[in-house]
Amino acid sequence: MQNHLVTLQKDIVDQYALGKSNLCDVLSFKSWTPRVRVDNLEKSLTKEGQRELLALGQRLKNRFPTLLNQKFKNETFFFKYTKTQRTQESALQFAEGVFGREDATEVWFPPSQKRDPILRFYKACDKWRQTVDHNPAAYEEQEKFEQSREYKDMVAAVSRRLGYERNLTAGK
């Protein structure tokens, strides 16, 4: 991805230099540097995700004040997350939104399970594995969208704006 984005950036700038592009601000493309994570953090919760989960907790607290306007007690509330950094951080941010920064430190989370039968129940479902997970037909709607006139028109418009003589593809 790191190399691919740099190549694509160079192509876009080159197309502009040849007068083939309709870009308004090529300087932004020239000065841009990709910040692709190459440290296996692609499944980590982003800063935006943290803000969203915090705000979601706050909104729910405001929406249900009689239910959520109390201190955390293990007997009253139960939180779980799957065995990933993203879901753990999501749970922490949500708890902070509901209980506030100080009280959120009191929230107890049980140890996560790799194959949690509650949160990832579908993994134990043979029907799901056959009809979704291992089924190429599960991508039927995506394929229909990619064959639609709207999608093709959008790809053609972006390709022309960037100065390409052929339409870009998902690969490039």
PDB file of N, CA, C and O in Angstrom, residues 87-144:
ATOM      1  N   THR A  87     -11.856  -3.320  19.874  1.00  0.00           N
ATOM      2  CA  THR A  87     -13.077  -3.490  20.656  1.00  0.00           C
ATOM      3  C   THR A  87     -12.836  -3.170  22.126  1.00  0.00           C
ATOM      4  O   THR A  87     -13.726  -2.640  22.790  1.00  0.00           O
ATOM      5  N   GLN A  88     -11.642  -3.467  22.626  1.00  0.00           N
ATOM      6  CA  GLN A  88     -11.333  -3.115  24.014  1.00  0.00           C
ATOM      7  C   GLN A  88     -11.352  -1.595  24.187  1.00  0.00           C
ATOM      8  O   GLN A  88     -11.971  -1.070  25.110  1.00  0.00           O
ATOM      9  N   GLU A  89     -10.695  -0.880  23.290  1.00  0.00           N
ATOM     10  CA  GLU A  89     -10.664   0.581  23.366  1.00  0.00           C
ATOM     11  C   GLU A  89     -12.053   1.167  23.156  1.00  0.00           C
ATOM     12  O   GLU A  89     -12.419   2.156  23.790  1.00  0.00           O
ATOM     13  N   SER A  90     -12.852   0.546  22.282  1.00  0.00           N
ATOM     14  CA  SER A  90     -14.233   0.996  22.082  1.00  0.00           C
ATOM     15  C   SER A  90     -15.024   0.893  23.378  1.00  0.00           C
ATOM     16  O   SER A  90     -15.758   1.820  23.747  1.00  0.00           O
ATOM     17  N   ALA A  91     -14.876  -0.220  24.072  1.00  0.00           N
ATOM     18  CA  ALA A  91     -15.587  -0.417  25.335  1.00  0.00           C
ATOM     19  C   ALA A  91     -15.148   0.615  26.374  1.00  0.00           C
ATOM     20  O   ALA A  91     -15.985   1.177  27.092  1.00  0.00           O
ATOM     21  N   LEU A  92     -13.853   0.875  26.450  1.00  0.00           N
ATOM     22  CA  LEU A  92     -13.344   1.859  27.417  1.00  0.00           C
ATOM     23  C   LEU A  92     -13.880   3.257  27.109  1.00  0.00           C
ATOM     24  O   LEU A  92     -14.296   3.986  28.023  1.00  0.00           O
ATOM     25  N   GLN A  93     -13.873   3.637  25.838  1.00  0.00           N
ATOM     26  CA  GLN A  93     -14.363   4.964  25.464  1.00  0.00           C
ATOM     27  C   GLN A  93     -15.870   5.091  25.707  1.00  0.00           C
ATOM     28  O   GLN A  93     -16.344   6.119  26.186  1.00  0.00           O
ATOM     29  N   PHE A  94     -16.611   4.046  25.389  1.00  0.00           N
ATOM     30  CA  PHE A  94     -18.050   4.060  25.630  1.00  0.00           C
ATOM     31  C   PHE A  94     -18.335   4.202  27.121  1.00  0.00           C
ATOM     32  O   PHE A  94     -19.172   5.009  27.528  1.00  0.00           O
ATOM     33  N   ALA A  95     -17.625   3.429  27.943  1.00  0.00           N
ATOM     34  CA  ALA A  95     -17.816   3.505  29.396  1.00  0.00           C
ATOM     35  C   ALA A  95     -17.513   4.906  29.913  1.00  0.00           C
ATOM     36  O   ALA A  95     -18.219   5.429  30.777  1.00  0.00           O
ATOM     37  N   GLU A  96     -16.471   5.525  29.373  1.00  0.00           N
ATOM     38  CA  GLU A  96     -16.147   6.892  29.781  1.00  0.00           C
ATOM     39  C   GLU A  96     -17.259   7.856  29.387  1.00  0.00           C
ATOM     40  O   GLU A  96     -17.590   8.772  30.136  1.00  0.00           O
ATOM     41  N   GLY A  97     -17.858   7.648  28.234  1.00  0.00           N
ATOM     42  CA  GLY A  97     -18.972   8.494  27.817  1.00  0.00           C
ATOM     43  C   GLY A  97     -20.172   8.360  28.734  1.00  0.00           C
ATOM     44  O   GLY A  97     -20.841   9.342  29.051  1.00  0.00           O
ATOM     45  N   VAL A  98     -20.442   7.144  29.190  1.00  0.00           N
ATOM     46  CA  VAL A  98     -21.595   6.905  30.058  1.00  0.00           C
ATOM     47  C   VAL A  98     -21.323   7.347  31.492  1.00  0.00           C
ATOM     48  O   VAL A  98     -22.142   8.028  32.108  1.00  0.00           O
ATOM     49  N   PHE A  99     -20.166   6.982  32.024  1.00  0.00           N
ATOM     50  CA  PHE A  99     -19.903   7.199  33.446  1.00  0.00           C
ATOM     51  C   PHE A  99     -18.984   8.369  33.765  1.00  0.00           C
ATOM     52  O   PHE A  99     -18.790   8.694  34.924  1.00  0.00           O
ATOM     53  N   GLY A 100     -18.385   8.980  32.749  1.00  0.00           N
ATOM     54  CA  GLY A 100     -17.426  10.047  32.992  1.00  0.00           C
ATOM     55  C   GLY A 100     -16.032   9.470  33.167  1.00  0.00           C
ATOM     56  O   GLY A 100     -15.865   8.287  33.476  1.00  0.00           O
ATOM     57  N   ARG A 101     -15.026  10.322  32.974  1.00  0.00           N
ATOM     58  CA  ARG A 101     -13.632   9.863  32.989  1.00  0.00           C
ATOM     59  C   ARG A 101     -13.248   9.211  34.325  1.00  0.00           C
ATOM     60  O   ARG A 101     -12.667   8.138  34.350  1.00  0.00           O
ATOM     61  N   GLU A 102     -13.590   9.843  35.409  1.00  0.00           N
ATOM     62  CA  GLU A 102     -13.167   9.318  36.718  1.00  0.00           C
ATOM     63  C   GLU A 102     -13.865   8.006  37.062  1.00  0.00           C
ATOM     64  O   GLU A 102     -13.225   7.036  37.453  1.00  0.00           O
ATOM     65  N   ASP A 103     -15.194   7.973  36.904  1.00  0.00           N
ATOM     66  CA  ASP A 103     -15.939   6.761  37.259  1.00  0.00           C
ATOM     67  C   ASP A 103     -15.698   5.615  36.286  1.00  0.00           C
ATOM     68  O   ASP A 103     -15.853   4.451  36.644  1.00  0.00           O
ATOM     69  N   ALA A 104     -15.304   5.928  35.063  1.00  0.00           N
ATOM     70  CA  ALA A 104     -15.053   4.874  34.085  1.00  0.00           C
ATOM     71  C   ALA A 104     -13.887   3.989  34.499  1.00  0.00           C
ATOM     72  O   ALA A 104     -13.809   2.832  34.078  1.00  0.00           O
ATOM     73  N   THR A 105     -13.001   4.504  35.328  1.00  0.00           N
ATOM     74  CA  THR A 105     -11.873   3.684  35.794  1.00  0.00           C
ATOM     75  C   THR A 105     -12.342   2.553  36.695  1.00  0.00           C
ATOM     76  O   THR A 105     -11.605   1.601  36.913  1.00  0.00           O
ATOM     77  N   GLU A 106     -13.566   2.656  37.218  1.00  0.00           N
ATOM     78  CA  GLU A 106     -14.122   1.617  38.081  1.00  0.00           C
ATOM     79  C   GLU A 106     -14.807   0.500  37.299  1.00  0.00           C
ATOM     80  O   GLU A 106     -15.157  -0.523  37.861  1.00  0.00           O
ATOM     81  N   VAL A 107     -15.015   0.708  35.996  1.00  0.00           N
ATOM     82  CA  VAL A 107     -15.717  -0.292  35.190  1.00  0.00           C
ATOM     83  C   VAL A 107     -14.869  -1.544  35.091  1.00  0.00           C
ATOM     84  O   VAL A 107     -13.688  -1.485  34.754  1.00  0.00           O
ATOM     85  N   TRP A 108     -15.492  -2.661  35.390  1.00  0.00           N
ATOM     86  CA  TRP A 108     -14.805  -3.952  35.320  1.00  0.00           C
ATOM     87  C   TRP A 108     -15.210  -4.654  34.036  1.00  0.00           C
ATOM     88  O   TRP A 108     -16.388  -4.723  33.683  1.00  0.00           O
ATOM     89  N   PHE A 109     -14.219  -5.141  33.331  1.00  0.00           N
ATOM     90  CA  PHE A 109     -14.450  -5.905  32.108  1.00  0.00           C
ATOM     91  C   PHE A 109     -13.926  -7.320  32.336  1.00  0.00           C
ATOM     92  O   PHE A 109     -12.783  -7.484  32.754  1.00  0.00           O
ATOM     93  N   PRO A 110     -14.723  -8.324  32.050  1.00  0.00           N
ATOM     94  CA  PRO A 110     -14.208  -9.687  32.174  1.00  0.00           C
ATOM     95  C   PRO A 110     -13.140  -9.926  31.110  1.00  0.00           C
ATOM     96  O   PRO A 110     -13.124  -9.251  30.085  1.00  0.00           O
ATOM     97  N   PRO A 111     -12.260 -10.863  31.344  1.00  0.00           N
ATOM     98  CA  PRO A 111     -11.254 -11.170  30.311  1.00  0.00           C
ATOM     99  C   PRO A 111     -11.947 -11.559  29.003  1.00  0.00           C
ATOM    100  O   PRO A 111     -12.955 -12.255  29.007  1.00  0.00           O
ATOM    101  N   SER A 112     -11.406 -11.076  27.908  1.00  0.00           N
ATOM    102  CA  SER A 112     -12.020 -11.387  26.615  1.00  0.00           C
ATOM    103  C   SER A 112     -11.688 -12.813  26.201  1.00  0.00           C
ATOM    104  O   SER A 112     -10.690 -13.381  26.637  1.00  0.00           O
ATOM    105  N   GLN A 113     -12.548 -13.353  25.369  1.00  0.00           N
ATOM    106  CA  GLN A 113     -12.363 -14.707  24.855  1.00  0.00           C
ATOM    107  C   GLN A 113     -12.117 -14.638  23.362  1.00  0.00           C
ATOM    108  O   GLN A 113     -12.753 -13.856  22.657  1.00  0.00           O
ATOM    109  N   LYS A 114     -11.217 -15.457  22.893  1.00  0.00           N
ATOM    110  CA  LYS A 114     -10.927 -15.462  21.455  1.00  0.00           C
ATOM    111  C   LYS A 114     -12.162 -15.836  20.643  1.00  0.00           C
ATOM    112  O   LYS A 114     -12.482 -15.218  19.655  1.00  0.00           O
ATOM    113  N   ARG A 115     -12.868 -16.846  21.066  1.00  0.00           N
ATOM    114  CA  ARG A 115     -14.090 -17.280  20.370  1.00  0.00           C
ATOM    115  C   ARG A 115     -15.281 -17.088  21.311  1.00  0.00           C
ATOM    116  O   ARG A 115     -15.852 -18.048  21.807  1.00  0.00           O
ATOM    117  N   ASP A 116     -15.622 -15.839  21.537  1.00  0.00           N
ATOM    118  CA  ASP A 116     -16.690 -15.497  22.469  1.00  0.00           C
ATOM    119  C   ASP A 116     -18.042 -15.966  21.923  1.00  0.00           C
ATOM    120  O   ASP A 116     -18.476 -15.513  20.860  1.00  0.00           O
ATOM    121  N   PRO A 117     -18.722 -16.862  22.640  1.00  0.00           N
ATOM    122  CA  PRO A 117     -19.994 -17.397  22.134  1.00  0.00           C
ATOM    123  C   PRO A 117     -21.138 -16.385  22.188  1.00  0.00           C
ATOM    124  O   PRO A 117     -22.161 -16.584  21.536  1.00  0.00           O
ATOM    125  N   ILE A 118     -20.966 -15.288  22.917  1.00  0.00           N
ATOM    126  CA  ILE A 118     -21.998 -14.257  22.984  1.00  0.00           C
ATOM    127  C   ILE A 118     -21.762 -13.203  21.908  1.00  0.00           C
ATOM    128  O   ILE A 118     -22.640 -12.890  21.112  1.00  0.00           O
ATOM    129  N   LEU A 119     -20.568 -12.629  21.891  1.00  0.00           N
ATOM    130  CA  LEU A 119     -20.279 -11.537  20.971  1.00  0.00           C
ATOM    131  C   LEU A 119     -19.986 -12.002  19.548  1.00  0.00           C
ATOM    132  O   LEU A 119     -20.171 -11.247  18.600  1.00  0.00           O
ATOM    133  N   ARG A 120     -19.519 -13.226  19.396  1.00  0.00           N
ATOM    134  CA  ARG A 120     -19.213 -13.746  18.054  1.00  0.00           C
ATOM    135  C   ARG A 120     -19.968 -15.056  17.826  1.00  0.00           C
ATOM    136  O   ARG A 120     -19.429 -16.022  17.328  1.00  0.00           O
ATOM    137  N   PHE A 121     -21.226 -15.026  18.201  1.00  0.00           N
ATOM    138  CA  PHE A 121     -22.071 -16.216  18.126  1.00  0.00           C
ATOM    139  C   PHE A 121     -22.145 -16.795  16.716  1.00  0.00           C
ATOM    140  O   PHE A 121     -22.256 -17.993  16.531  1.00  0.00           O
ATOM    141  N   TYR A 122     -22.067 -15.932  15.728  1.00  0.00           N
ATOM    142  CA  TYR A 122     -22.194 -16.373  14.335  1.00  0.00           C
ATOM    143  C   TYR A 122     -21.064 -17.321  13.937  1.00  0.00           C
ATOM    144  O   TYR A 122     -21.235 -18.137  13.049  1.00  0.00           O
ATOM    145  N   LYS A 123     -19.917 -17.217  14.611  1.00  0.00           N
ATOM    146  CA  LYS A 123     -18.794 -18.097  14.272  1.00  0.00           C
ATOM    147  C   LYS A 123     -19.106 -19.560  14.578  1.00  0.00           C
ATOM    148  O   LYS A 123     -18.510 -20.454  14.001  1.00  0.00           O
ATOM    149  N   ALA A 124     -20.036 -19.782  15.485  1.00  0.00           N
ATOM    150  CA  ALA A 124     -20.414 -21.155  15.830  1.00  0.00           C
ATOM    151  C   ALA A 124     -21.636 -21.615  15.047  1.00  0.00           C
ATOM    152  O   ALA A 124     -22.140 -22.713  15.270  1.00  0.00           O
ATOM    153  N   CYS A 125     -22.082 -20.806  14.122  1.00  0.00           N
ATOM    154  CA  CYS A 125     -23.292 -21.112  13.363  1.00  0.00           C
ATOM    155  C   CYS A 125     -22.916 -21.675  11.992  1.00  0.00           C
ATOM    156  O   CYS A 125     -22.385 -20.968  11.140  1.00  0.00           O
ATOM    157  N   ASP A 126     -23.211 -22.950  11.776  1.00  0.00           N
ATOM    158  CA  ASP A 126     -22.900 -23.584  10.498  1.00  0.00           C
ATOM    159  C   ASP A 126     -23.602 -22.888   9.336  1.00  0.00           C
ATOM    160  O   ASP A 126     -23.021 -22.722   8.262  1.00  0.00           O
ATOM    161  N   LYS A 127     -24.834 -22.472   9.558  1.00  0.00           N
ATOM    162  CA  LYS A 127     -25.580 -21.816   8.486  1.00  0.00           C
ATOM    163  C   LYS A 127     -24.875 -20.527   8.068  1.00  0.00           C
ATOM    164  O   LYS A 127     -24.756 -20.241   6.877  1.00  0.00           O
ATOM    165  N   TRP A 128     -24.406 -19.730   9.020  1.00  0.00           N
ATOM    166  CA  TRP A 128     -23.690 -18.498   8.696  1.00  0.00           C
ATOM    167  C   TRP A 128     -22.411 -18.808   7.919  1.00  0.00           C
ATOM    168  O   TRP A 128     -22.113 -18.154   6.928  1.00  0.00           O
ATOM    169  N   ARG A 129     -21.670 -19.809   8.385  1.00  0.00           N
ATOM    170  CA  ARG A 129     -20.417 -20.146   7.701  1.00  0.00           C
ATOM    171  C   ARG A 129     -20.670 -20.576   6.258  1.00  0.00           C
ATOM    172  O   ARG A 129     -19.902 -20.250   5.359  1.00  0.00           O
ATOM    173  N   GLN A 130     -21.769 -21.291   6.030  1.00  0.00           N
ATOM    174  CA  GLN A 130     -22.071 -21.764   4.676  1.00  0.00           C
ATOM    175  C   GLN A 130     -22.683 -20.679   3.800  1.00  0.00           C
ATOM    176  O   GLN A 130     -22.345 -20.559   2.625  1.00  0.00           O
ATOM    177  N   THR A 131     -23.588 -19.877   4.351  1.00  0.00           N
ATOM    178  CA  THR A 131     -24.318 -18.916   3.524  1.00  0.00           C
ATOM    179  C   THR A 131     -23.652 -17.549   3.428  1.00  0.00           C
ATOM    180  O   THR A 131     -23.979 -16.778   2.535  1.00  0.00           O
ATOM    181  N   VAL A 132     -22.707 -17.241   4.323  1.00  0.00           N
ATOM    182  CA  VAL A 132     -22.056 -15.930   4.298  1.00  0.00           C
ATOM    183  C   VAL A 132     -20.541 -16.052   4.199  1.00  0.00           C
ATOM    184  O   VAL A 132     -19.939 -15.624   3.223  1.00  0.00           O
ATOM    185  N   ASP A 133     -19.937 -16.640   5.204  1.00  0.00           N
ATOM    186  CA  ASP A 133     -18.475 -16.631   5.317  1.00  0.00           C
ATOM    187  C   ASP A 133     -17.777 -17.320   4.146  1.00  0.00           C
ATOM    188  O   ASP A 133     -16.815 -16.805   3.606  1.00  0.00           O
ATOM    189  N   HIS A 134     -18.248 -18.480   3.765  1.00  0.00           N
ATOM    190  CA  HIS A 134     -17.615 -19.242   2.685  1.00  0.00           C
ATOM    191  C   HIS A 134     -18.481 -19.263   1.424  1.00  0.00           C
ATOM    192  O   HIS A 134     -18.486 -20.240   0.697  1.00  0.00           O
ATOM    193  N   ASN A 135     -19.176 -18.179   1.170  1.00  0.00           N
ATOM    194  CA  ASN A 135     -20.109 -18.154   0.059  1.00  0.00           C
ATOM    195  C   ASN A 135     -19.824 -16.953  -0.839  1.00  0.00           C
ATOM    196  O   ASN A 135     -20.063 -15.815  -0.444  1.00  0.00           O
ATOM    197  N   PRO A 136     -19.340 -17.193  -2.046  1.00  0.00           N
ATOM    198  CA  PRO A 136     -19.085 -16.080  -2.969  1.00  0.00           C
ATOM    199  C   PRO A 136     -20.348 -15.275  -3.288  1.00  0.00           C
ATOM    200  O   PRO A 136     -20.270 -14.092  -3.595  1.00  0.00           O
ATOM    201  N   ALA A 137     -21.507 -15.884  -3.185  1.00  0.00           N
ATOM    202  CA  ALA A 137     -22.758 -15.178  -3.464  1.00  0.00           C
ATOM    203  C   ALA A 137     -23.026 -14.082  -2.434  1.00  0.00           C
ATOM    204  O   ALA A 137     -23.849 -13.192  -2.669  1.00  0.00           O
ATOM    205  N   ALA A 138     -22.327 -14.105  -1.309  1.00  0.00           N
ATOM    206  CA  ALA A 138     -22.504 -13.076  -0.291  1.00  0.00           C
ATOM    207  C   ALA A 138     -22.060 -11.713  -0.815  1.00  0.00           C
ATOM    208  O   ALA A 138     -22.454 -10.683  -0.283  1.00  0.00           O
ATOM    209  N   TYR A 139     -21.254 -11.692  -1.875  1.00  0.00           N
ATOM    210  CA  TYR A 139     -20.769 -10.436  -2.453  1.00  0.00           C
ATOM    211  C   TYR A 139     -21.618  -9.998  -3.643  1.00  0.00           C
ATOM    212  O   TYR A 139     -21.244  -9.089  -4.371  1.00  0.00           O
ATOM    213  N   GLU A 140     -22.749 -10.641  -3.818  1.00  0.00           N
ATOM    214  CA  GLU A 140     -23.600 -10.365  -4.967  1.00  0.00           C
ATOM    215  C   GLU A 140     -24.019  -8.895  -5.039  1.00  0.00           C
ATOM    216  O   GLU A 140     -23.978  -8.283  -6.108  1.00  0.00           O
ATOM    217  N   GLU A 141     -24.406  -8.300  -3.913  1.00  0.00           N
ATOM    218  CA  GLU A 141     -24.844  -6.902  -3.919  1.00  0.00           C
ATOM    219  C   GLU A 141     -23.692  -5.960  -4.247  1.00  0.00           C
ATOM    220  O   GLU A 141     -23.878  -4.977  -4.965  1.00  0.00           O
ATOM    221  N   GLN A 142     -22.512  -6.261  -3.741  1.00  0.00           N
ATOM    222  CA  GLN A 142     -21.343  -5.448  -4.079  1.00  0.00           C
ATOM    223  C   GLN A 142     -21.088  -5.512  -5.580  1.00  0.00           C
ATOM    224  O   GLN A 142     -20.821  -4.488  -6.216  1.00  0.00           O
ATOM    225  N   GLU A 143     -21.150  -6.701  -6.125  1.00  0.00           N
ATOM    226  CA  GLU A 143     -20.923  -6.865  -7.562  1.00  0.00           C
ATOM    227  C   GLU A 143     -21.982  -6.141  -8.385  1.00  0.00           C
ATOM    228  O   GLU A 143     -21.668  -5.504  -9.392  1.00  0.00           O
ATOM    229  N   LYS A 144     -23.238  -6.192  -7.938  1.00  0.00           N
ATOM    230  CA  LYS A 144     -24.303  -5.469  -8.633  1.00  0.00           C
ATOM    231  C   LYS A 144     -24.007  -3.967  -8.611  1.00  0.00           C
ATOM    232  O   LYS A 144     -24.178  -3.280  -9.625  1.00  0.00           O
TER     233      LYS A 144
END
